[in-house]
Amino acid sequence: MVVKAYILVTLTPGSERKVCRKIAENEEVVEVSELYGEYDALLQVRVSNLRELDTFITDKIRSLPDVYLTSTMIVAKQYKGDR
C-alpha cells in the first residue's frame, strides 16, 4: 500500500526558501512548492503507510524550528497522474 498526501506548511517569515530546500532533501517528498498566500509551502509526499506518514510529519517536518503550522490532506483516490 502506498499513502500519498499533501501537506500545507506555514513558516516563520523569511525562512521559506531555506526550509523548502531542507524539506526537499527527504526521500518521502515528491515535490515541494513555495506559495504566496495563507500557507508558505505545499509538499507532496509518498510513504508506505500511515505510521510512516506520522513519523515523517512529526520527526522531519514539525521538528524544524521555522515550521509554525502544518495541515495534512491524505489522498483518498487519484483520477489522473502518477499512481
PDB file of C-alpha atoms in Angstrom:
ATOM      1  CA  MET A   1       0.000   0.000   0.000  1.00  0.00           C
ATOM      2  CA  VAL A   2       1.203   3.493  -0.825  1.00  0.00           C
ATOM      3  CA  VAL A   3      -0.059   6.544   1.034  1.00  0.00           C
ATOM      4  CA  LYS A   4       0.006   9.849  -0.816  1.00  0.00           C
ATOM      5  CA  ALA A   5      -0.586  13.134   0.963  1.00  0.00           C
ATOM      6  CA  TYR A   6      -0.345  16.871   0.535  1.00  0.00           C
ATOM      7  CA  ILE A   7       0.959  18.926   3.440  1.00  0.00           C
ATOM      8  CA  LEU A   8       0.418  22.676   3.676  1.00  0.00           C
ATOM      9  CA  VAL A   9       3.033  24.403   5.806  1.00  0.00           C
ATOM     10  CA  THR A  10       3.139  27.814   7.487  1.00  0.00           C
ATOM     11  CA  LEU A  11       6.676  29.054   8.157  1.00  0.00           C
ATOM     12  CA  THR A  12       8.459  31.827  10.006  1.00  0.00           C
ATOM     13  CA  PRO A  13       8.633  34.856   7.665  1.00  0.00           C
ATOM     14  CA  GLY A  14      11.879  34.951   5.710  1.00  0.00           C
ATOM     15  CA  SER A  15      12.675  31.246   6.186  1.00  0.00           C
ATOM     16  CA  GLU A  16      10.689  29.936   3.210  1.00  0.00           C
ATOM     17  CA  ARG A  17      13.493  29.187   0.749  1.00  0.00           C
ATOM     18  CA  LYS A  18      15.836  27.710   3.354  1.00  0.00           C
ATOM     19  CA  VAL A  19      13.151  25.433   4.796  1.00  0.00           C
ATOM     20  CA  CYS A  20      11.816  24.342   1.385  1.00  0.00           C
ATOM     21  CA  ARG A  21      15.322  23.328   0.309  1.00  0.00           C
ATOM     22  CA  LYS A  22      15.783  21.378   3.565  1.00  0.00           C
ATOM     23  CA  ILE A  23      12.414  19.616   3.219  1.00  0.00           C
ATOM     24  CA  ALA A  24      13.191  18.678  -0.406  1.00  0.00           C
ATOM     25  CA  GLU A  25      16.122  16.556   0.812  1.00  0.00           C
ATOM     26  CA  ASN A  26      13.751  13.988   2.374  1.00  0.00           C
ATOM     27  CA  GLU A  27      13.159  10.796   0.368  1.00  0.00           C
ATOM     28  CA  GLU A  28       9.419  10.850   1.179  1.00  0.00           C
ATOM     29  CA  VAL A  29       8.978  14.178  -0.611  1.00  0.00           C
ATOM     30  CA  VAL A  30       7.869  14.016  -4.239  1.00  0.00           C
ATOM     31  CA  GLU A  31       7.522  17.774  -4.740  1.00  0.00           C
ATOM     32  CA  VAL A  32       7.914  20.999  -2.753  1.00  0.00           C
ATOM     33  CA  SER A  33       6.331  24.270  -3.874  1.00  0.00           C
ATOM     34  CA  GLU A  34       6.798  27.675  -2.263  1.00  0.00           C
ATOM     35  CA  LEU A  35       3.468  29.521  -2.127  1.00  0.00           C
ATOM     36  CA  TYR A  36       2.085  33.028  -1.782  1.00  0.00           C
ATOM     37  CA  GLY A  37      -0.955  33.283   0.457  1.00  0.00           C
ATOM     38  CA  GLU A  38      -2.174  31.781   3.700  1.00  0.00           C
ATOM     39  CA  TYR A  39       0.371  28.942   3.538  1.00  0.00           C
ATOM     40  CA  ASP A  40       4.053  29.210   2.631  1.00  0.00           C
ATOM     41  CA  ALA A  41       4.757  25.752   1.200  1.00  0.00           C
ATOM     42  CA  LEU A  42       2.958  22.765  -0.288  1.00  0.00           C
ATOM     43  CA  LEU A  43       4.537  19.315  -0.030  1.00  0.00           C
ATOM     44  CA  GLN A  44       3.515  16.267  -1.973  1.00  0.00           C
ATOM     45  CA  VAL A  45       4.671  13.155  -0.147  1.00  0.00           C
ATOM     46  CA  ARG A  46       4.562   9.407  -0.724  1.00  0.00           C
ATOM     47  CA  VAL A  47       5.083   6.874   2.064  1.00  0.00           C
ATOM     48  CA  SER A  48       4.370   3.181   2.678  1.00  0.00           C
ATOM     49  CA  ASN A  49       1.754   3.521   5.421  1.00  0.00           C
ATOM     50  CA  LEU A  50       0.076   5.919   7.847  1.00  0.00           C
ATOM     51  CA  ARG A  51       2.594   5.242  10.612  1.00  0.00           C
ATOM     52  CA  GLU A  52       5.381   6.312   8.264  1.00  0.00           C
ATOM     53  CA  LEU A  53       3.409   9.457   7.386  1.00  0.00           C
ATOM     54  CA  ASP A  54       3.019  10.258  11.085  1.00  0.00           C
ATOM     55  CA  THR A  55       6.743   9.776  11.691  1.00  0.00           C
ATOM     56  CA  PHE A  56       7.637  11.917   8.672  1.00  0.00           C
ATOM     57  CA  ILE A  57       5.380  14.790   9.719  1.00  0.00           C
ATOM     58  CA  THR A  58       6.307  14.682  13.398  1.00  0.00           C
ATOM     59  CA  ASP A  59      10.029  13.963  13.214  1.00  0.00           C
ATOM     60  CA  LYS A  60      11.098  15.528   9.923  1.00  0.00           C
ATOM     61  CA  ILE A  61       8.721  18.449   9.315  1.00  0.00           C
ATOM     62  CA  ARG A  62       7.201  19.714  12.557  1.00  0.00           C
ATOM     63  CA  SER A  63      10.543  19.414  14.342  1.00  0.00           C
ATOM     64  CA  LEU A  64      12.109  22.044  12.044  1.00  0.00           C
ATOM     65  CA  PRO A  65      12.493  25.278  14.027  1.00  0.00           C
ATOM     66  CA  ASP A  66      10.861  27.547  11.405  1.00  0.00           C
ATOM     67  CA  VAL A  67       7.752  25.389  10.895  1.00  0.00           C
ATOM     68  CA  TYR A  68       4.818  27.060  12.621  1.00  0.00           C
ATOM     69  CA  LEU A  69       1.829  25.010  11.406  1.00  0.00           C
ATOM     70  CA  THR A  70       1.044  22.030   9.170  1.00  0.00           C
ATOM     71  CA  SER A  71      -2.191  20.847   7.598  1.00  0.00           C
ATOM     72  CA  THR A  72      -2.220  17.371   6.057  1.00  0.00           C
ATOM     73  CA  MET A  73      -4.576  16.034   3.402  1.00  0.00           C
ATOM     74  CA  ILE A  74      -4.362  12.306   2.663  1.00  0.00           C
ATOM     75  CA  VAL A  75      -5.287  11.343  -0.898  1.00  0.00           C
ATOM     76  CA  ALA A  76      -8.357   9.084  -0.928  1.00  0.00           C
ATOM     77  CA  LYS A  77      -8.416   8.369  -4.682  1.00  0.00           C
ATOM     78  CA  GLN A  78      -6.408   9.676  -7.605  1.00  0.00           C
ATOM     79  CA  TYR A  79      -8.011  10.055 -11.037  1.00  0.00           C
ATOM     80  CA  LYS A  80      -5.089  11.291 -13.103  1.00  0.00           C
ATOM     81  CA  GLY A  81      -1.342  11.402 -12.655  1.00  0.00           C
ATOM     82  CA  ASP A  82       1.371   9.076 -11.424  1.00  0.00           C
ATOM     83  CA  ARG A  83      -0.278   6.323  -9.397  1.00  0.00           C
TER      84      ARG A  83
END
